[in-house]
Amino acid sequence: MDGNAGPQYTALDYSVDQAEGGGTGFGIGSSFKPINMVAWLQAGHKITHELDTYTVYPVNSIPCAQKTGA
């Protein structure tokens, strides 16, 4: 990012934590079903445990990343 504000930039930096200007994470979404929660708890995890789901998204794989301007 070049430091300029504009419609092509997000207001949050998703690559850093909240203390450095990032967000607080994402909601669990529709993939979170009661059966998954039961399996999680039966595996010995607590309801307060976090699950790291690190995924790499190559910029070139996102169609809108190839567009410029508004």
mmCIF file of C-alpha atoms in Angstrom, residues 36-58:
data_model
loop_
_atom_site.group_PDB
_atom_site.id
_atom_site.type_symbol
_atom_site.label_atom_id
_atom_site.label_comp_id
_atom_site.label_asym_id
_atom_site.label_seq_id
_atom_site.Cartn_x
_atom_site.Cartn_y
_atom_site.Cartn_z
ATOM 1 C CA ASN A 36 -19.138 -29.187 15.066
ATOM 2 C CA MET A 37 -19.299 -27.563 18.497
ATOM 3 C CA VAL A 38 -20.121 -30.894 20.159
ATOM 4 C CA ALA A 39 -17.206 -32.598 18.377
ATOM 5 C CA TRP A 40 -14.908 -29.734 19.433
ATOM 6 C CA LEU A 41 -15.935 -30.062 23.075
ATOM 7 C CA GLN A 42 -15.729 -33.875 23.025
ATOM 8 C CA ALA A 43 -12.168 -33.568 21.709
ATOM 9 C CA GLY A 44 -11.260 -31.820 24.962
ATOM 10 C CA HIS A 45 -11.356 -28.207 23.824
ATOM 11 C CA LYS A 46 -13.071 -25.487 25.806
ATOM 12 C CA ILE A 47 -15.705 -23.140 24.462
ATOM 13 C CA THR A 48 -13.235 -20.260 24.950
ATOM 14 C CA HIS A 49 -10.384 -21.819 22.942
ATOM 15 C CA GLU A 50 -9.409 -20.149 19.687
ATOM 16 C CA LEU A 51 -8.878 -21.980 16.427
ATOM 17 C CA ASP A 52 -6.183 -20.670 14.092
ATOM 18 C CA THR A 53 -7.352 -21.156 10.510
ATOM 19 C CA TYR A 54 -4.410 -19.541 8.721
ATOM 20 C CA THR A 55 -4.874 -19.525 4.956
ATOM 21 C CA VAL A 56 -2.826 -17.907 2.206
ATOM 22 C CA TYR A 57 -4.760 -16.070 -0.500
ATOM 23 C CA PRO A 58 -2.497 -15.141 -3.435
#
